[in-house]
XYZ file of C-alpha atoms in Angstrom:
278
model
C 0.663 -82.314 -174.284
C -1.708 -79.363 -174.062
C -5.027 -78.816 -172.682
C -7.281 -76.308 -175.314
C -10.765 -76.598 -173.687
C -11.859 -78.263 -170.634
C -15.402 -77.667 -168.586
C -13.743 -78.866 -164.962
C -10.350 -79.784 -163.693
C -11.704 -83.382 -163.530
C -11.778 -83.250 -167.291
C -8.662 -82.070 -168.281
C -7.424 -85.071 -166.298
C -9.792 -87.387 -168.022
C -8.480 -85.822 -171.278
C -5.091 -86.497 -170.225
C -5.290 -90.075 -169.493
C -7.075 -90.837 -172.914
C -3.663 -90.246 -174.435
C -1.518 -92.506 -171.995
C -1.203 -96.362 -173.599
C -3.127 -97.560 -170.738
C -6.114 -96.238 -171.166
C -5.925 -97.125 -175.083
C -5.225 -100.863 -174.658
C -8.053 -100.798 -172.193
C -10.727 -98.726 -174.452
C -13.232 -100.673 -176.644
C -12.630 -98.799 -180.564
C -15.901 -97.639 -182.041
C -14.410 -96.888 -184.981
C -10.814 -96.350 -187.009
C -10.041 -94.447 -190.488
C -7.506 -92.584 -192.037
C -9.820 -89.705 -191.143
C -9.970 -90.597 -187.316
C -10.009 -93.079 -184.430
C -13.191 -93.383 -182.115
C -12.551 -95.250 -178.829
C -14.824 -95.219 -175.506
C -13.040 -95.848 -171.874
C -13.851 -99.161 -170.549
C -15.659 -97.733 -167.177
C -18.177 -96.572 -170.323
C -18.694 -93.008 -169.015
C -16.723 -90.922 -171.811
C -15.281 -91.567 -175.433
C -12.426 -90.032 -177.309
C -12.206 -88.748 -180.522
C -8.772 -88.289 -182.176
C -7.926 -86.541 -185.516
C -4.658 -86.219 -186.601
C -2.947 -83.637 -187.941
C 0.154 -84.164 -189.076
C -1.273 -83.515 -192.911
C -0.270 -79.876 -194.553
C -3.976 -79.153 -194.522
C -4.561 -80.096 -190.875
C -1.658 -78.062 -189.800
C -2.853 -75.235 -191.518
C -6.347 -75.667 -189.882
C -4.850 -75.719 -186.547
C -2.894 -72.707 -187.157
C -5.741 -70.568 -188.130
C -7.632 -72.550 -185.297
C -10.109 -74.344 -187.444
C -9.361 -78.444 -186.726
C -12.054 -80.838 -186.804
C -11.940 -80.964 -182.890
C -12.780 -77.087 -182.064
C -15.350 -77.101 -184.583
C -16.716 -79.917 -183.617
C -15.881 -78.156 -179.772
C -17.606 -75.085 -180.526
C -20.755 -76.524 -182.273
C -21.776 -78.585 -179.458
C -21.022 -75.842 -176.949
C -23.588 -73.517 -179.926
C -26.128 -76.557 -179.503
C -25.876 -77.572 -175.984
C -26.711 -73.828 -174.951
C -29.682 -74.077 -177.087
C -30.984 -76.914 -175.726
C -30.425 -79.459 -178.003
C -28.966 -82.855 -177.235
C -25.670 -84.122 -177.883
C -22.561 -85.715 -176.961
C -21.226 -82.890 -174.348
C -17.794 -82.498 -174.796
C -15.540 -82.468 -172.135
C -12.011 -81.527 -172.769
C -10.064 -80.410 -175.643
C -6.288 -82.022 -175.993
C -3.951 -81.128 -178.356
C -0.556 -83.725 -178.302
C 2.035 -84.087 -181.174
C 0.579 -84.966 -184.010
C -2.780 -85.385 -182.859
C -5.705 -83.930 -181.084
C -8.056 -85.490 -179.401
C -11.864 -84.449 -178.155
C -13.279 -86.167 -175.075
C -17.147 -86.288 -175.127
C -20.069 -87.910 -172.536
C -20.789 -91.363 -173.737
C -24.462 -91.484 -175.667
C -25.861 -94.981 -175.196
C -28.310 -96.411 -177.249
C -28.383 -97.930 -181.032
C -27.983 -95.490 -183.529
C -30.751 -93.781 -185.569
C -30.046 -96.140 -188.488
C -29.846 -98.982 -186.528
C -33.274 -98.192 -185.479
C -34.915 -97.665 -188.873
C -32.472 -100.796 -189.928
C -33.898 -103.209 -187.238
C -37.423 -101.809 -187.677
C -37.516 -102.400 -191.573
C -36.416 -105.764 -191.059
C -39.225 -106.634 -188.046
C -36.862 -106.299 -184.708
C -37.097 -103.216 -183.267
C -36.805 -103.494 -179.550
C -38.761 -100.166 -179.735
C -42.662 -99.847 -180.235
C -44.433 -98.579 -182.881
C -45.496 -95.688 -180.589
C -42.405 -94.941 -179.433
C -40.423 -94.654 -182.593
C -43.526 -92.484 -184.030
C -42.489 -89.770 -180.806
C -39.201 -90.319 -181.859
C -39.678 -89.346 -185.464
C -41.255 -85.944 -184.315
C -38.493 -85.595 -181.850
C -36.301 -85.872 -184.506
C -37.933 -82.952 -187.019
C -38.623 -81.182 -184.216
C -34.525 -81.373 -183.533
C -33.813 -80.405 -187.289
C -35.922 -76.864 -186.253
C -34.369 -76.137 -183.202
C -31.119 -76.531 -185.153
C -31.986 -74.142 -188.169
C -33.519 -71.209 -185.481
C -30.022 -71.119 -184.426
C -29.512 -70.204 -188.006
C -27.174 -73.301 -188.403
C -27.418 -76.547 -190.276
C -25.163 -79.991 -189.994
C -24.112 -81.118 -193.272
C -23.295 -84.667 -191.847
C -26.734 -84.568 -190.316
C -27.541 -88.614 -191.222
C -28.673 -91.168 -188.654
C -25.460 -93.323 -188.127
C -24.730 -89.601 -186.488
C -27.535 -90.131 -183.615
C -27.719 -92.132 -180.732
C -31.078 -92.687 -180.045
C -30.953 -92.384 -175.752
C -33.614 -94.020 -173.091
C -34.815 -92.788 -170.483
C -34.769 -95.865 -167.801
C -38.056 -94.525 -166.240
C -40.221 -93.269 -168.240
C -38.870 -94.659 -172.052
C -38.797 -91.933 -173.776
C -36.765 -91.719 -176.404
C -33.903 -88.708 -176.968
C -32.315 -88.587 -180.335
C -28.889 -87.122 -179.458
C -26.372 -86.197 -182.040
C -22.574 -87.410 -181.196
C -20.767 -85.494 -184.793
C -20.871 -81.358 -185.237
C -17.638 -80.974 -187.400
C -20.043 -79.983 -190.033
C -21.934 -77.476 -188.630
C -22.166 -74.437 -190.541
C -24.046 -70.809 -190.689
C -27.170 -71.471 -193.041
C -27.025 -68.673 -195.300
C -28.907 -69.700 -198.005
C -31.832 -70.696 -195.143
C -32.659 -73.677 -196.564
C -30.527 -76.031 -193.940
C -33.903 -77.612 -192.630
C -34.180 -78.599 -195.473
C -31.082 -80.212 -196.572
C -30.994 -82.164 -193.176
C -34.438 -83.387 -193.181
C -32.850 -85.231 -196.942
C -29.913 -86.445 -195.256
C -31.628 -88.007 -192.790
C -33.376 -89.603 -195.435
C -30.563 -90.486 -197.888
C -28.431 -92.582 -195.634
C -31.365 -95.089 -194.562
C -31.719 -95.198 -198.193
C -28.587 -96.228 -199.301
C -28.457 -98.665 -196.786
C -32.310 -100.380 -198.101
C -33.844 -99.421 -194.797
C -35.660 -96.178 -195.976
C -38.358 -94.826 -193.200
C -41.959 -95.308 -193.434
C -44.038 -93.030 -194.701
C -45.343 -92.549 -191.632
C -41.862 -92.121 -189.996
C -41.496 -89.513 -192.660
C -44.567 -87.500 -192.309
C -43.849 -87.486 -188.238
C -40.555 -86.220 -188.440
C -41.576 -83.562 -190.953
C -44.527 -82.646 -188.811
C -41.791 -82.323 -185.928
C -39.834 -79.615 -188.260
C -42.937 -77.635 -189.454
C -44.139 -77.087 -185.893
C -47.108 -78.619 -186.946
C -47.857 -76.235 -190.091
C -50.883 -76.415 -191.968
C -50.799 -79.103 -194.252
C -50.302 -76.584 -197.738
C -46.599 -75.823 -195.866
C -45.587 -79.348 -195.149
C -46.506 -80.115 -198.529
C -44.051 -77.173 -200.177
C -41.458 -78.719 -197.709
C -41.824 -81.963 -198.861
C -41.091 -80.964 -202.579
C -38.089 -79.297 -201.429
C -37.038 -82.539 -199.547
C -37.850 -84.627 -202.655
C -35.782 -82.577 -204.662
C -32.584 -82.649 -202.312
C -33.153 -86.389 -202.349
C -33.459 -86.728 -206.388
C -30.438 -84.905 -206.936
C -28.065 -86.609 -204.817
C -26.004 -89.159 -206.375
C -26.050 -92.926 -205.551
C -26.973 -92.858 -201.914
C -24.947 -95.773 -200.968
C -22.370 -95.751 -198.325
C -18.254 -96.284 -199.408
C -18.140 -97.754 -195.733
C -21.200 -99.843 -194.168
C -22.376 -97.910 -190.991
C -24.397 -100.929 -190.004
C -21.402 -103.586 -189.881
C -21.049 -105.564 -186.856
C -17.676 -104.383 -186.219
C -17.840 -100.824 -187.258
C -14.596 -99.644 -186.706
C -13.198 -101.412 -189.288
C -13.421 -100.862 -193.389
C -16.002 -102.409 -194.825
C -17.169 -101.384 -198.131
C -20.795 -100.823 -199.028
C -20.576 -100.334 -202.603
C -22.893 -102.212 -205.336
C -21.731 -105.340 -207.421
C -19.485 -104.773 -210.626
C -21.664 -103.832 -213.254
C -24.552 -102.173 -211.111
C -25.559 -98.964 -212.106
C -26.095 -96.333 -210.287
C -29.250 -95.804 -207.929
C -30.385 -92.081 -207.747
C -31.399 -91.709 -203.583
C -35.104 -90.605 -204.752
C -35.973 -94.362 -206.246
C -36.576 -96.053 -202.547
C -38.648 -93.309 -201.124
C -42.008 -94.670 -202.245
């Protein structure tokens, strides 16, 4: 058992116990692949993500010090300095055969379970409040890209949308940065504003247009209308030329940790993502 990264003494010990049986049998899982295992401690302060990486390919990437867990490490540290929100993490452990990344809890629903309960009429959120949140969110997309980054996996079942006891505000706050890459081709804004529209379609709970029009005011900084309209085309053409938008695994099960497919009955054919956005 190894400690890689740790922000306090108190965390390394944290990191620690999320490898001891104990504190498994006593976690709640959030979620549990073949990719990785998702568990948060029951006191609900932290959760632990744990890869493994007993593959060839994963014990190449941890040679050359590239595992799922330090990028996902070094992202958030990239993010958090810039003042973006996210899942802090804590401590870095590396054990045999696994390694494991222990991150402050986010509370809230998810972003898709937002747009998921308002499409269907039961948003515990207002109106108002999920039209801040959809400039929030843009607005988050280009404080992201000035760091000359962009998150592939940028979709909303990766943001927990946070609030603020007091005053209600609403902080979208991403809890996955594997995929966070340099954005050479400078076009990541882009490409995330369409994935955060391509999940919510695949799952028939597309934003409003309204929603959409916030969020991509949020991203141009309020531009003139003649450059959010040039974005948009960009966006719809990201969106048209993805394949079938729909989910191998259902984000929005009730039990999420386990596999549930999300794929359409035998004989559907394919939906391209750009058909829901209307």
């Amino acid at each position: 058992m190894r400690i890689l990264r740790a922000v306090s003494p108190e965390a390394a010990a944290i990191a620690r116990a999320t490898a001891t049986a104990a504190w498994r049998e006593g976690a709640r899982v959030l979620k549990h692949d073949h990719r990785a295992a998702v568990r948060i401690a029951a006191a609900g302060d932290v959760v632990a993500k744990t890869w493994p990486t007993r593959k060839p390919k994963a014990l190449f990437l941890r040679c050359i010090g590239y595992t799922h867990a330090l990028r996902h490490w070094r992202s958030a540290r990239t993010l958090d300095a810039a003042g973006i929100a996210t899942a802090a993490p804590l401590a870095l452990l590396r054990t045999p055969g696994e390694e494991t990344l222990v991150m402050r809890a986010a509370h809230g629903p998810t972003l898709l379970r937002v747009l998921d309960d308002a499409a269907r009429g039961r948003c515990a959120f207002t109106f108002a409040q999920r039209r801040a949140l959809a400039f929030d969110v843009g607005a988050q997309v280009r404080a992201i890209a000035a760091t000359r980054r962009f998150n592939r996996d940028h979709k909303p079942s990766n943001i927990v949308v946070e609030a603020d006891p007091a005053t209600g505000a609403l902080t979208p706050t991403i809890i996955d940065l594997v995929a966070l890459r340099p954005d050479r081709q400078r076009i990541g804004g882009a490409r995330m504003l369409a994935s955060l529209m391509i999940e919510p379609i695949g799952c028939d709970c597309p934003p409003s247009r309204t929603m959409r029009m916030r969020a991509l005011k949020g991203a141009t900084d309020n531009a003139p209308r003649v450059a959010r309209k040039t974005a948009w085309r960009m966006i719809e053409l990201l969106i048209s030329t993805h394949p079938d938008p729909r989910p191998e695994v259902d984000p929005l099960a009730a039990e999420p940790h386990t596999e549930r497919t999300y794929l359409p009955p035998p004989g559907a054919q394919p939906r391209k993502a750009h058909e829901s956005c209307d």
